[in-house]
JSON list of C-alpha atoms and ligand atoms in Angstrom, two decimals:
[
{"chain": "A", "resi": 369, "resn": "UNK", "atom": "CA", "xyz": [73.28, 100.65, 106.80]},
{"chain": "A", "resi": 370, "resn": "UNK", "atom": "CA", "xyz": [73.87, 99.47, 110.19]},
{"chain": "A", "resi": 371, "resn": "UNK", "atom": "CA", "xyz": [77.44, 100.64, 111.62]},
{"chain": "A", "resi": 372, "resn": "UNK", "atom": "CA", "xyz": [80.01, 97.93, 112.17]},
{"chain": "A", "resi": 373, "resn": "UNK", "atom": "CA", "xyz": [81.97, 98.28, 115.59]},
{"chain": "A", "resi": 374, "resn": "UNK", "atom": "CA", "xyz": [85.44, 96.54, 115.61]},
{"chain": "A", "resi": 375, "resn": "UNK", "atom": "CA", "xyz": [87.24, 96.46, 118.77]},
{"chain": "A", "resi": 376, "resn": "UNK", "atom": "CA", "xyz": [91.20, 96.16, 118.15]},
{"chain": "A", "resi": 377, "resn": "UNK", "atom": "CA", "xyz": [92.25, 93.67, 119.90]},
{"chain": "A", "resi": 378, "resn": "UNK", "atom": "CA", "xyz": [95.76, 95.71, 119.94]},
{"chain": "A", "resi": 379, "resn": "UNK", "atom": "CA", "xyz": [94.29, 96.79, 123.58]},
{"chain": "A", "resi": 380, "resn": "UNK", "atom": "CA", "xyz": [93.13, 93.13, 124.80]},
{"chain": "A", "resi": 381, "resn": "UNK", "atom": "CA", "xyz": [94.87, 91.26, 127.55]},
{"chain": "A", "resi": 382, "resn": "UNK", "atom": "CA", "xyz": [97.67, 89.30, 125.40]},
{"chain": "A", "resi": 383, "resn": "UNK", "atom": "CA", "xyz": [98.27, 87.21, 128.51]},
{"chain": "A", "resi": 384, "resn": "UNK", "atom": "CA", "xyz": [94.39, 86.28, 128.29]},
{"chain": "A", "resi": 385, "resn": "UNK", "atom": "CA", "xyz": [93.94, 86.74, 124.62]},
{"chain": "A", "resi": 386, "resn": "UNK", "atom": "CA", "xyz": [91.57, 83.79, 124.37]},
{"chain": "A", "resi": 387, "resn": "UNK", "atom": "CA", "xyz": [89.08, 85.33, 127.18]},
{"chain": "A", "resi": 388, "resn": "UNK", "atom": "CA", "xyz": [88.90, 88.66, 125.73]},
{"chain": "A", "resi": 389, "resn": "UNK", "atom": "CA", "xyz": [88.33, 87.11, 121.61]},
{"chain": "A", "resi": 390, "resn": "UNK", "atom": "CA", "xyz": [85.42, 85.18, 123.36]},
{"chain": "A", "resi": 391, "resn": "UNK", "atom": "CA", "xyz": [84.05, 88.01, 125.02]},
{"chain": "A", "resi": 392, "resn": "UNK", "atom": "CA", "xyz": [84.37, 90.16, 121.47]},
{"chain": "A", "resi": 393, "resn": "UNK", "atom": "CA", "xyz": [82.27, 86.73, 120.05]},
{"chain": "A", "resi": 394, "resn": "UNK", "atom": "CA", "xyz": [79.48, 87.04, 122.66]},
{"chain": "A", "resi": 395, "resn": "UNK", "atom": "CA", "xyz": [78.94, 90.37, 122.14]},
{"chain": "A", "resi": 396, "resn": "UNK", "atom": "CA", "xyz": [76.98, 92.66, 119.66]},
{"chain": "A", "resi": 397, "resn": "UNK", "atom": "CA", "xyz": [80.53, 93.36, 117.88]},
{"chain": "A", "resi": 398, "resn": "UNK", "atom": "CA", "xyz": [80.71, 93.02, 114.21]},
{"chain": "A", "resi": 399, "resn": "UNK", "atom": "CA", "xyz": [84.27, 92.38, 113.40]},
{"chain": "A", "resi": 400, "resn": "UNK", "atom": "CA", "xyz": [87.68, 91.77, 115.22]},
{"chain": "A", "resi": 401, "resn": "UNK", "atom": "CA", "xyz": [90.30, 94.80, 114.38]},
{"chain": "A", "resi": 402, "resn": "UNK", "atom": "CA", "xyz": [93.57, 93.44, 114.23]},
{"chain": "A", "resi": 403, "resn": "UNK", "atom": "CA", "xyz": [96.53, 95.73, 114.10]},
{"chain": "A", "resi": 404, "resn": "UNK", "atom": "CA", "xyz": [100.19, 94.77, 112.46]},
{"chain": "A", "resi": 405, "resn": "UNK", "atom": "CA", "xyz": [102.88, 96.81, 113.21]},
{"chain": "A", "resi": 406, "resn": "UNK", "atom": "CA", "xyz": [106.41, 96.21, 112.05]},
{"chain": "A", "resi": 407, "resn": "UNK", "atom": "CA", "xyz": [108.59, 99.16, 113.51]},
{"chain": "A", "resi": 408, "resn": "UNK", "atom": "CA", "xyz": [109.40, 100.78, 110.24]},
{"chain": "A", "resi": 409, "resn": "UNK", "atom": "CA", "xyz": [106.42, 102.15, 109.10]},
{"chain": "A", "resi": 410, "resn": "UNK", "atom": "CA", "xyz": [105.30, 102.85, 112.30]},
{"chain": "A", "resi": 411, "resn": "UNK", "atom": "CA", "xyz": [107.73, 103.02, 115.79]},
{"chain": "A", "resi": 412, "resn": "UNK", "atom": "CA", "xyz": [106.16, 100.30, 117.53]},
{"chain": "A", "resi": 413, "resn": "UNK", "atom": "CA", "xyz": [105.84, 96.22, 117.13]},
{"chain": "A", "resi": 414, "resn": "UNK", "atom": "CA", "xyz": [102.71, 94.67, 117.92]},
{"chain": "A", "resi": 415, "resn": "UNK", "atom": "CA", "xyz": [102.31, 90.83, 117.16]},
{"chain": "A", "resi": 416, "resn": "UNK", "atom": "CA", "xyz": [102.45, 89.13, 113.76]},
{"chain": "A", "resi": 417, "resn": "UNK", "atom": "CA", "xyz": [101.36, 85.76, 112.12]},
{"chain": "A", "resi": 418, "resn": "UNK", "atom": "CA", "xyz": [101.60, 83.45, 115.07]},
{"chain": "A", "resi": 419, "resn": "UNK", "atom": "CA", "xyz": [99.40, 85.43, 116.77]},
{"chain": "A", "resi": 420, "resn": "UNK", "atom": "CA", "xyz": [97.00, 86.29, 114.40]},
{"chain": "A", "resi": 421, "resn": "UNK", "atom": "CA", "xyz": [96.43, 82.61, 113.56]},
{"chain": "A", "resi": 422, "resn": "UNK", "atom": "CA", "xyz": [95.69, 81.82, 117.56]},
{"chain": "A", "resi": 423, "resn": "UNK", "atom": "CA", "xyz": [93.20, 84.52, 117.08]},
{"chain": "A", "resi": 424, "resn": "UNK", "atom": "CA", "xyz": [91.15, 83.19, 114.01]},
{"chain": "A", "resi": 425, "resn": "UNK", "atom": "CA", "xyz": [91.13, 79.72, 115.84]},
{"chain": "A", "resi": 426, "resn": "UNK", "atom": "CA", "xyz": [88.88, 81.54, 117.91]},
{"chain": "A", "resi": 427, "resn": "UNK", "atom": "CA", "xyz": [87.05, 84.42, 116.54]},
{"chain": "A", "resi": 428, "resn": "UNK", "atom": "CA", "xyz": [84.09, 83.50, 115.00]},
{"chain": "A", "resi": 429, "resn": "UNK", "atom": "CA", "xyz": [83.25, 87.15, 113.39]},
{"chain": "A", "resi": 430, "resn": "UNK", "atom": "CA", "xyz": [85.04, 89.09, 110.70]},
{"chain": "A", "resi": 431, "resn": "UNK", "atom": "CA", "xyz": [88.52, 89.73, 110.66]},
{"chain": "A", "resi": 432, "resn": "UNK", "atom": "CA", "xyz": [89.50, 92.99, 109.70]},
{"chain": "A", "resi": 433, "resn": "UNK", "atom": "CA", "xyz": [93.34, 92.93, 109.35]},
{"chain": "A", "resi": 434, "resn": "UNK", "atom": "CA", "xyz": [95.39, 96.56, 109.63]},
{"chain": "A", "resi": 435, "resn": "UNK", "atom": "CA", "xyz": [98.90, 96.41, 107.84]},
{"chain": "A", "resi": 436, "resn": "UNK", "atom": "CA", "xyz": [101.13, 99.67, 109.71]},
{"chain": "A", "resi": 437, "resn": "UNK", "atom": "CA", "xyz": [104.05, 97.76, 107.41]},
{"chain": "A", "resi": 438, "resn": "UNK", "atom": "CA", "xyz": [105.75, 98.65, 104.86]},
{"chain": "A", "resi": 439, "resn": "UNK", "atom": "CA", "xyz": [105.90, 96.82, 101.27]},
{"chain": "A", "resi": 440, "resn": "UNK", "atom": "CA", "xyz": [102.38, 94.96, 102.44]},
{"chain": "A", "resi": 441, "resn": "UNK", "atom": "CA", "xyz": [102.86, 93.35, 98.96]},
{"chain": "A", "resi": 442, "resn": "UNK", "atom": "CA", "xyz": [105.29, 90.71, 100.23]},
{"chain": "A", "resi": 443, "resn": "UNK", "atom": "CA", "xyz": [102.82, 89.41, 102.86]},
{"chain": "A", "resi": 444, "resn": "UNK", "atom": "CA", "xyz": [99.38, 89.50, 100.44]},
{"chain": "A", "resi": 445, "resn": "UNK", "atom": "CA", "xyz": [98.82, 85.48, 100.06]},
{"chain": "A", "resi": 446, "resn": "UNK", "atom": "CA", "xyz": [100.11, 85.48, 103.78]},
{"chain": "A", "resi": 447, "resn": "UNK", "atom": "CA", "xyz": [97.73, 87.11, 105.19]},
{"chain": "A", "resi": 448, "resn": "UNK", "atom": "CA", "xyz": [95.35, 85.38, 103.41]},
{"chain": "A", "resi": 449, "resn": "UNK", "atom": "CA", "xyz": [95.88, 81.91, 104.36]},
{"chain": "A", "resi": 450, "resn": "UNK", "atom": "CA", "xyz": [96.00, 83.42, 107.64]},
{"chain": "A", "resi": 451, "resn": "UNK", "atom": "CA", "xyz": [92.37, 83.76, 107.47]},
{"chain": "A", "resi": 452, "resn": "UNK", "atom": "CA", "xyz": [91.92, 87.68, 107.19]},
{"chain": "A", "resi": 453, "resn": "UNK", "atom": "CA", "xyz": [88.17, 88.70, 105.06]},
{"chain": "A", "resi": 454, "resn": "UNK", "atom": "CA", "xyz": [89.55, 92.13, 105.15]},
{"chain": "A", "resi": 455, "resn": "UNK", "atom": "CA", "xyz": [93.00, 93.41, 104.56]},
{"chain": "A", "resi": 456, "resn": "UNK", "atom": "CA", "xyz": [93.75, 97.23, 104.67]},
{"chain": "A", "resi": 457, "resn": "UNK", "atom": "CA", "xyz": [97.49, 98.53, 103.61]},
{"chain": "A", "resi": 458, "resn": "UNK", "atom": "CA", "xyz": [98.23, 102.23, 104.40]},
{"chain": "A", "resi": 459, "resn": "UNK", "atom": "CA", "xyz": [98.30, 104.67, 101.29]},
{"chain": "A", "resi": 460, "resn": "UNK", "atom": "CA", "xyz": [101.93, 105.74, 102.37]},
{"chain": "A", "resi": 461, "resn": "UNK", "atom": "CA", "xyz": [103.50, 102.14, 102.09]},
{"chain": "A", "resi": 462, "resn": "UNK", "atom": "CA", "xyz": [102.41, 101.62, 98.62]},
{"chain": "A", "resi": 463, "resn": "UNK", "atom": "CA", "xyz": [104.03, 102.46, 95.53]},
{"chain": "A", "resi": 464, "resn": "UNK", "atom": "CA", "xyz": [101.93, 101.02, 93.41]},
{"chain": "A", "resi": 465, "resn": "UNK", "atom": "CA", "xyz": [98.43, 101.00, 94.97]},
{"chain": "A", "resi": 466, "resn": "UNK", "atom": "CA", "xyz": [96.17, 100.43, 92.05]},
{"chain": "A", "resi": 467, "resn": "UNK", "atom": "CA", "xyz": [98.28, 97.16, 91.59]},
{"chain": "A", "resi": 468, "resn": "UNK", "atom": "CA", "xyz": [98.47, 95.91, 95.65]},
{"chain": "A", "resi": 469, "resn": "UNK", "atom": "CA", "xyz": [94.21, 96.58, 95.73]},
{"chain": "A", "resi": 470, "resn": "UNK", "atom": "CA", "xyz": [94.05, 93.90, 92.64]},
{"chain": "A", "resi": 471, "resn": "UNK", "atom": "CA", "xyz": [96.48, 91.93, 94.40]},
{"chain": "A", "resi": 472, "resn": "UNK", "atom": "CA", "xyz": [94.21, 91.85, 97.44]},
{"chain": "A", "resi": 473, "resn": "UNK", "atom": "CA", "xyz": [91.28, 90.69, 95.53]},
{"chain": "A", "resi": 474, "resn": "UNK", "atom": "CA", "xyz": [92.95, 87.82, 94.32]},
{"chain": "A", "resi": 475, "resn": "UNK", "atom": "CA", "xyz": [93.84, 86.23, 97.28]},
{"chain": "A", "resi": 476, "resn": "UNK", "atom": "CA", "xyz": [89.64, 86.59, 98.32]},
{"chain": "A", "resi": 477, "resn": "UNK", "atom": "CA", "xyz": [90.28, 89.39, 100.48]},
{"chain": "A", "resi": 478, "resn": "UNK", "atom": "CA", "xyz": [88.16, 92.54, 100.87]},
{"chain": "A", "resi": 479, "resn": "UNK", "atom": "CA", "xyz": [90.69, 95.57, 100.08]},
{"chain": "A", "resi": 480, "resn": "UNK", "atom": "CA", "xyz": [91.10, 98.15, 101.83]},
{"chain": "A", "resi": 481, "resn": "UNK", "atom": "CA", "xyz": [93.17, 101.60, 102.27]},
{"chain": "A", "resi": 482, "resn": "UNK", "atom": "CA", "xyz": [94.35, 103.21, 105.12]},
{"chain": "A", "resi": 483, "resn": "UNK", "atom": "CA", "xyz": [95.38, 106.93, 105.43]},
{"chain": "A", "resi": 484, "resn": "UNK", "atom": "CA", "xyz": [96.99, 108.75, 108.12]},
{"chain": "A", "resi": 485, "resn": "UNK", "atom": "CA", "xyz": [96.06, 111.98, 109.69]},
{"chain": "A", "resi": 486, "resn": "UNK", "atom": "CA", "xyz": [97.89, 114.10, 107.10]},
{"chain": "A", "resi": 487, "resn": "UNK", "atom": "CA", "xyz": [97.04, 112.38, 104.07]},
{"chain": "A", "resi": 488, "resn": "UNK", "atom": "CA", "xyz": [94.31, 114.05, 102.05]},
{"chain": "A", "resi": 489, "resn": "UNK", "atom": "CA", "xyz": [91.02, 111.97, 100.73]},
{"chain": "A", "resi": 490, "resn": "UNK", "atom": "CA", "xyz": [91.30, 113.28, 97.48]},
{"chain": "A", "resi": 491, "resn": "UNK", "atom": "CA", "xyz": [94.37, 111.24, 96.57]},
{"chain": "A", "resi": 492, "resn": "UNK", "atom": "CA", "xyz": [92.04, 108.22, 96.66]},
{"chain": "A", "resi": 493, "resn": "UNK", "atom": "CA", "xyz": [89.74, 109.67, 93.84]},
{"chain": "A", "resi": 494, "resn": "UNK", "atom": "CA", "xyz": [91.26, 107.70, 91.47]},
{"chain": "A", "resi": 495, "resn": "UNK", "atom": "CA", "xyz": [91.05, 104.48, 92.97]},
{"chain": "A", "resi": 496, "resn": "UNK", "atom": "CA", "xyz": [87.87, 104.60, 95.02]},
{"chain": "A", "resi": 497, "resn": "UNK", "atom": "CA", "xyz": [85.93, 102.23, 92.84]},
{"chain": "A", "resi": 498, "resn": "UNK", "atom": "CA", "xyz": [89.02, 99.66, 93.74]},
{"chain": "A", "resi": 499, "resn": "UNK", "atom": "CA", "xyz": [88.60, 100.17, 97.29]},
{"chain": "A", "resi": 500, "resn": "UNK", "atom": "CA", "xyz": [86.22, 98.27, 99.40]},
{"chain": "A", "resi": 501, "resn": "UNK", "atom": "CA", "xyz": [87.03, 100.41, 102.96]},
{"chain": "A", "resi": 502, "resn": "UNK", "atom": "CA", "xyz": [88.93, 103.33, 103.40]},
{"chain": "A", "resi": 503, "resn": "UNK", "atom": "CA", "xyz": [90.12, 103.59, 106.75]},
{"chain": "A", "resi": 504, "resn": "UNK", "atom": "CA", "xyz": [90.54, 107.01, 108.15]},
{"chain": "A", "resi": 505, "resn": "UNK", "atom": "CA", "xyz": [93.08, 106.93, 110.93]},
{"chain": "A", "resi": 506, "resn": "UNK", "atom": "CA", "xyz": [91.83, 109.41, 113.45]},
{"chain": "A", "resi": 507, "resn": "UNK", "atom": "CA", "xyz": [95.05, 109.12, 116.03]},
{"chain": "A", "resi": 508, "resn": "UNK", "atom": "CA", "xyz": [98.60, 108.41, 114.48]},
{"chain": "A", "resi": 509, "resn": "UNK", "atom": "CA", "xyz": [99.13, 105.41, 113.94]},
{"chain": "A", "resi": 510, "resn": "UNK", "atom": "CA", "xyz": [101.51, 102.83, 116.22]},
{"chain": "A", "resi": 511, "resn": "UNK", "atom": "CA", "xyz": [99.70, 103.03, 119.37]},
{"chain": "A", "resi": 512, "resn": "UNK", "atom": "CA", "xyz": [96.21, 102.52, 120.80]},
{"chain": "A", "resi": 513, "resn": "UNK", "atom": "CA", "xyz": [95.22, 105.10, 123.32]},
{"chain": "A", "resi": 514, "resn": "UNK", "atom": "CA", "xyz": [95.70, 108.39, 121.92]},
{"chain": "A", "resi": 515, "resn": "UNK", "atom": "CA", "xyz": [93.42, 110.87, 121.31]},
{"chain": "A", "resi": 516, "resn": "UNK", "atom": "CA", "xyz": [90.97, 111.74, 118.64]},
{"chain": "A", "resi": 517, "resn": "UNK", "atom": "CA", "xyz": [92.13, 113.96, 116.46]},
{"chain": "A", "resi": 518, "resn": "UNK", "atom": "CA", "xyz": [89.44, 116.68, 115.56]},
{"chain": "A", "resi": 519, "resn": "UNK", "atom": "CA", "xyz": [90.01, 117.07, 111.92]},
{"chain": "A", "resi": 520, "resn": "UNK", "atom": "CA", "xyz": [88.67, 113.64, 111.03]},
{"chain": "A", "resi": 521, "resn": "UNK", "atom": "CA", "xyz": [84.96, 115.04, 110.63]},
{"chain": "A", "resi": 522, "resn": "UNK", "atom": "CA", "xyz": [86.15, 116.85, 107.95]},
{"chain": "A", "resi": 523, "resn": "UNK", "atom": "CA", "xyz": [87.56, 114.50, 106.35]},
{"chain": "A", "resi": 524, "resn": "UNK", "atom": "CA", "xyz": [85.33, 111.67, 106.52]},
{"chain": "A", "resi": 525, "resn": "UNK", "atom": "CA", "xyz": [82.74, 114.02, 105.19]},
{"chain": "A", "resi": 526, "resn": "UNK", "atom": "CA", "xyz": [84.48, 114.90, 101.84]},
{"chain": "A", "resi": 527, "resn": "UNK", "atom": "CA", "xyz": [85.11, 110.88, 101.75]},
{"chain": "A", "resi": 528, "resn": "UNK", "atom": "CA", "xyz": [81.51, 110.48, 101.53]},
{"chain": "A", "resi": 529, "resn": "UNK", "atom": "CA", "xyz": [81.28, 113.08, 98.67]},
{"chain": "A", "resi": 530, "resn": "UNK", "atom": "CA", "xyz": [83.99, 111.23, 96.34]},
{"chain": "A", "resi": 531, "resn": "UNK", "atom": "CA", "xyz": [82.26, 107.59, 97.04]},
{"chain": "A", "resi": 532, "resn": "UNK", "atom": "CA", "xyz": [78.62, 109.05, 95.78]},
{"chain": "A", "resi": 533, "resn": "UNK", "atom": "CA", "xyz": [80.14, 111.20, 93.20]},
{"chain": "A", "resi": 534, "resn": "UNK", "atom": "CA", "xyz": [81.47, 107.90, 92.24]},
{"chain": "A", "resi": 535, "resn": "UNK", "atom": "CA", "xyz": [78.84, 105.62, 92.96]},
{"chain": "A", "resi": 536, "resn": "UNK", "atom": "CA", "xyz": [80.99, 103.22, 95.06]},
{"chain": "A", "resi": 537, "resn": "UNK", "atom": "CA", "xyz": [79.87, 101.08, 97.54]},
{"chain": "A", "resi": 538, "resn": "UNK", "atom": "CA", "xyz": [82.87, 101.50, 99.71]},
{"chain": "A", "resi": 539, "resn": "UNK", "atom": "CA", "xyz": [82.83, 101.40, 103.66]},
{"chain": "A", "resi": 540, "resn": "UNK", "atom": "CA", "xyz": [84.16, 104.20, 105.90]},
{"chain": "A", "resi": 541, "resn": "UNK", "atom": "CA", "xyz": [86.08, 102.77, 108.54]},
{"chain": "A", "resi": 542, "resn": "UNK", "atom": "CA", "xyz": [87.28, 105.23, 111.46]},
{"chain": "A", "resi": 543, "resn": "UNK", "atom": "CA", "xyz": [90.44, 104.04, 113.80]},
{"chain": "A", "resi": 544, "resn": "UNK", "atom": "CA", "xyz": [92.15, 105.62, 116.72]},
{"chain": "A", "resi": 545, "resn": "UNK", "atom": "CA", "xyz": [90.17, 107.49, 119.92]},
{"chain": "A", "resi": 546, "resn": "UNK", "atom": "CA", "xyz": [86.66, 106.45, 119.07]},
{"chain": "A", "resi": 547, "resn": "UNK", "atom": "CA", "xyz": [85.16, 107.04, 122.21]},
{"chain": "A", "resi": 548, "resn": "UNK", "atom": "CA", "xyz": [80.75, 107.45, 123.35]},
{"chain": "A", "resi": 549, "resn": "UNK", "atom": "CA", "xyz": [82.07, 110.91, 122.62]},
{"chain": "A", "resi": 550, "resn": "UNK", "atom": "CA", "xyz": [82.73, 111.16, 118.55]},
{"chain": "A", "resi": 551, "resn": "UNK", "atom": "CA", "xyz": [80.83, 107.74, 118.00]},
{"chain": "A", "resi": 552, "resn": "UNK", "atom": "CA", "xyz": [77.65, 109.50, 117.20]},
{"chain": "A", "resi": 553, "resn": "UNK", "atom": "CA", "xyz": [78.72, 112.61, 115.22]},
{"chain": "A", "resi": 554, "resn": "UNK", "atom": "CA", "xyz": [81.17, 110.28, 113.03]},
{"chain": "A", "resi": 555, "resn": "UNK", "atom": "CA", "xyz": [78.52, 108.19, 111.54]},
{"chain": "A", "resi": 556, "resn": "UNK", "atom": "CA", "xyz": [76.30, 111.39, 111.05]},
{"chain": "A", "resi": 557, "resn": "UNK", "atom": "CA", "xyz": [79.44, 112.62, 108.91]},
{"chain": "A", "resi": 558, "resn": "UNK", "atom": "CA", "xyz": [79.22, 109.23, 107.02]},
{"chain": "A", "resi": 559, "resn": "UNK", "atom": "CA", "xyz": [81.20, 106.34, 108.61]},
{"chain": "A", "resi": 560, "resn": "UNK", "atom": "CA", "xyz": [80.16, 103.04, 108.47]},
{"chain": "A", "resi": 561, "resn": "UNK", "atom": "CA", "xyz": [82.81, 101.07, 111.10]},
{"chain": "A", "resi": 562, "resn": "UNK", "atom": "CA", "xyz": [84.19, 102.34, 114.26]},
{"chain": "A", "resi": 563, "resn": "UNK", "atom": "CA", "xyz": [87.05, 100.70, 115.53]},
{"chain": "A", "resi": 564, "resn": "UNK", "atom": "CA", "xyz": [87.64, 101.06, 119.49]},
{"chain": "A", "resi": 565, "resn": "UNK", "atom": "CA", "xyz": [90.43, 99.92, 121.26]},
{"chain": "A", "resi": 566, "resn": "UNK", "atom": "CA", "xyz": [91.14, 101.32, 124.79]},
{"chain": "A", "resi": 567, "resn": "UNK", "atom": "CA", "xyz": [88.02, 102.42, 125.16]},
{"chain": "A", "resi": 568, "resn": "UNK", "atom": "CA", "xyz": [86.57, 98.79, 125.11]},
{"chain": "A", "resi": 569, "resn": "UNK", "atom": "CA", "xyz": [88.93, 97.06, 126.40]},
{"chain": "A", "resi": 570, "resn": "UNK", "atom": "CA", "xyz": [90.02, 99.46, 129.22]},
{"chain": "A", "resi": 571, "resn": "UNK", "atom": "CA", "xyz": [86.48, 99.62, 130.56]},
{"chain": "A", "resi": 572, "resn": "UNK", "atom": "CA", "xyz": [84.69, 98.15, 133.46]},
{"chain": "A", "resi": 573, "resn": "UNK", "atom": "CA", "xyz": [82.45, 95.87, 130.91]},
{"chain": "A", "resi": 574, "resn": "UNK", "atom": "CA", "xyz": [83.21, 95.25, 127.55]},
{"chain": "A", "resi": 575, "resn": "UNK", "atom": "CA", "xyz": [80.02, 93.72, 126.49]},
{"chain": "A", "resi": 576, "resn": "UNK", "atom": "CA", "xyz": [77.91, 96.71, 128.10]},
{"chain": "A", "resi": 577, "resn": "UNK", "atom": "CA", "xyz": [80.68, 99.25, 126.22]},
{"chain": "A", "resi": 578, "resn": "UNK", "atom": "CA", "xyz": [80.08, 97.81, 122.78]},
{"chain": "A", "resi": 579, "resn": "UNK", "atom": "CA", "xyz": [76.49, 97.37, 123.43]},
{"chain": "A", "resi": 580, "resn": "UNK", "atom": "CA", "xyz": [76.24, 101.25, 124.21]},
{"chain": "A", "resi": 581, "resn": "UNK", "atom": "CA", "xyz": [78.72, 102.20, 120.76]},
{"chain": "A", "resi": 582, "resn": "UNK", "atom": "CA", "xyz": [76.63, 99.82, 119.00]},
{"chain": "A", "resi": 583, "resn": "UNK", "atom": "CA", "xyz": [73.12, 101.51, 120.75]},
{"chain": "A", "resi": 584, "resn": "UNK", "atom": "CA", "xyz": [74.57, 105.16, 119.90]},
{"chain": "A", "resi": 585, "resn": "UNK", "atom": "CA", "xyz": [75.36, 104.61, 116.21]},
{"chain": "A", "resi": 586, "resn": "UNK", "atom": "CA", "xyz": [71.79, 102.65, 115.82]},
{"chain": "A", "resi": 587, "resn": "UNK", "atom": "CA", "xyz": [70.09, 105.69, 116.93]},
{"chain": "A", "resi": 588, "resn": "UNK", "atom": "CA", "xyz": [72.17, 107.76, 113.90]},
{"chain": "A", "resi": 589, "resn": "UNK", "atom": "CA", "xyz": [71.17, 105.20, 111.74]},
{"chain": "A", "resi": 590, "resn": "UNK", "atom": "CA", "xyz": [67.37, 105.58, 112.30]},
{"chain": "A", "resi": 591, "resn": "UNK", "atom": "CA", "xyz": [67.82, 109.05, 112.30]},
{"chain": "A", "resi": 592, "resn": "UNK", "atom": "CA", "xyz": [69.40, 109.00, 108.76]},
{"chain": "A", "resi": 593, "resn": "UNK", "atom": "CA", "xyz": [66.33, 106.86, 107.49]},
{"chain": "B", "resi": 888, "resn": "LIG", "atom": "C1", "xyz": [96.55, 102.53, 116.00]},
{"chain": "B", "resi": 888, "resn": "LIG", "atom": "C2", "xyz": [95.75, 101.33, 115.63]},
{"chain": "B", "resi": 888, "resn": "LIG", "atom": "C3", "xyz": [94.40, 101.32, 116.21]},
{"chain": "B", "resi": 888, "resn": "LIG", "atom": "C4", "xyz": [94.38, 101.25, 117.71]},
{"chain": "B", "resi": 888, "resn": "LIG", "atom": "C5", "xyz": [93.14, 101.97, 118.16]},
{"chain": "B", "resi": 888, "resn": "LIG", "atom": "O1", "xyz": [97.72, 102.54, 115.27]},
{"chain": "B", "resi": 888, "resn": "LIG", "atom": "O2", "xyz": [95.59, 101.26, 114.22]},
{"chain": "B", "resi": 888, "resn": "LIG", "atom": "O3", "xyz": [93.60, 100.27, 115.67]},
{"chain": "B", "resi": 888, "resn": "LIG", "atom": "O4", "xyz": [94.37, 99.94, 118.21]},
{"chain": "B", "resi": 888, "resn": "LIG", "atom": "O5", "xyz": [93.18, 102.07, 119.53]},
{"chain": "B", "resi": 888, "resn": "LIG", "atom": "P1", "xyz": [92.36, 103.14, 120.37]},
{"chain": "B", "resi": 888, "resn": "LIG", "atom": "O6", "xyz": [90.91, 102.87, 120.11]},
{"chain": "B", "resi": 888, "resn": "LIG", "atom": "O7", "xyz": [92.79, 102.87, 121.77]},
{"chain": "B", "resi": 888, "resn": "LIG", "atom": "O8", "xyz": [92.77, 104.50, 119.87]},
{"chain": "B", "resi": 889, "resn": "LIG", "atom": "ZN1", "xyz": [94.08, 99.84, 113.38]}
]
């Protein structure tokens, strides 16, 4: 399968927001990364629904929607009106996970599950066959910027075990530090999406950045063949 980049538009230009969603449309980008934040579960606000519907007036590619809330439940048919194909809640916010993946599904969303750096892979055994991406946070999450957090590998490797063990069909999705640096060796470990904030956004050209993440994880690819 061909890896998915997703650039999080958490590290755009929010006073030229428009500009940098066409850019992320003109270039070889799968989806649009969009990070929610609501101070609780994480210690930092980002933007919520006004801003997320300005975006999908404008994005023209898959919107992958990251909930850092807590009780995602309450926002489920929200989100979806809102226009989100994808909508990932963390592990730690839900009580009753089995029940907020259904949920999900309902509404004509893609579920997903997101797990902080502490949070083993195992605990998703259970469920795996509910989930359509699991999203392996690589940094902390609550800000963009930070660095990759070594560990990850490791853990995105035993995720790959538990989905064939199971025969699930579910994506690995890595966020948080994804750099030219780990792109490569995380997809040979099994992920399938690689979100990339700062390291997109922060750089000279965009389009040539996700070009070259897209270039590195297509060589992987054939190499996997
Ligand atoms: C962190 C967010 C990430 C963040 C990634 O809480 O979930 O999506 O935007 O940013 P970088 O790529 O800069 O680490
Ligand atoms: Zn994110």
């Amino acid at each position: 399968m061909n890896t998915k980049i997703a650039p999080s538009i958490l590290a755009a230009d929010f006073a030229n927001l428009q500009r940098d969603i066409e850019m992320v449309n003109q270039s070889e980008a799968d989806w649009f990364h969009i990070d929610i934040m609501d101070g609780v579960f994480v210690p930092n606000i980002s933007f919520g629904m006004p801003v997320l519907k300005a975006i999908n007036h404008h994005a023209n590619k898959t919107i992958d929607v990251h909930l850092m809330i807590v009780d995602p439940d309450r926002y489920i048919t929200t989100f979806a009106e809102l226009g989100a194909d994808i909508l990932t809640v963390h592990y730690e916010a839900c009580t009753h996970l089995h029940r907020t993946l259904q949920a999900i599904k309902n509404a004509g969303m893609k579920a997903g599950v997101a797990l902080n750096p502490h949070t083993n892979v195992s605990l998703l055994e259970d469920v795996i066959n509910d989930i359509d991406l699991v999203c392996v946070m690589s940094v902390n999450p609550g800000f963009g910027g930070q660095s990759f957090i070594e560990n990850t590998y490791k853990k995105v490797r035993q995720l790959q075990e538990i989905i064939a063990d199971n025969n699930a069909t579910t994506l690995i999705e890595i966020d948080g530090g994804v750099t030219n640096k780990n792109a490569q060796e995380l997809v040979k470990c099994g992920a399938n999406v690689l979100v990339a904030g700062s390291y997109v956004f922060k750089s000279n050209d965009p389009i040539e950045t996700i070009r070259d993440l897209k270039e590195i994880t297509r060589s992987e690819n054939i190499h996997n063949s």
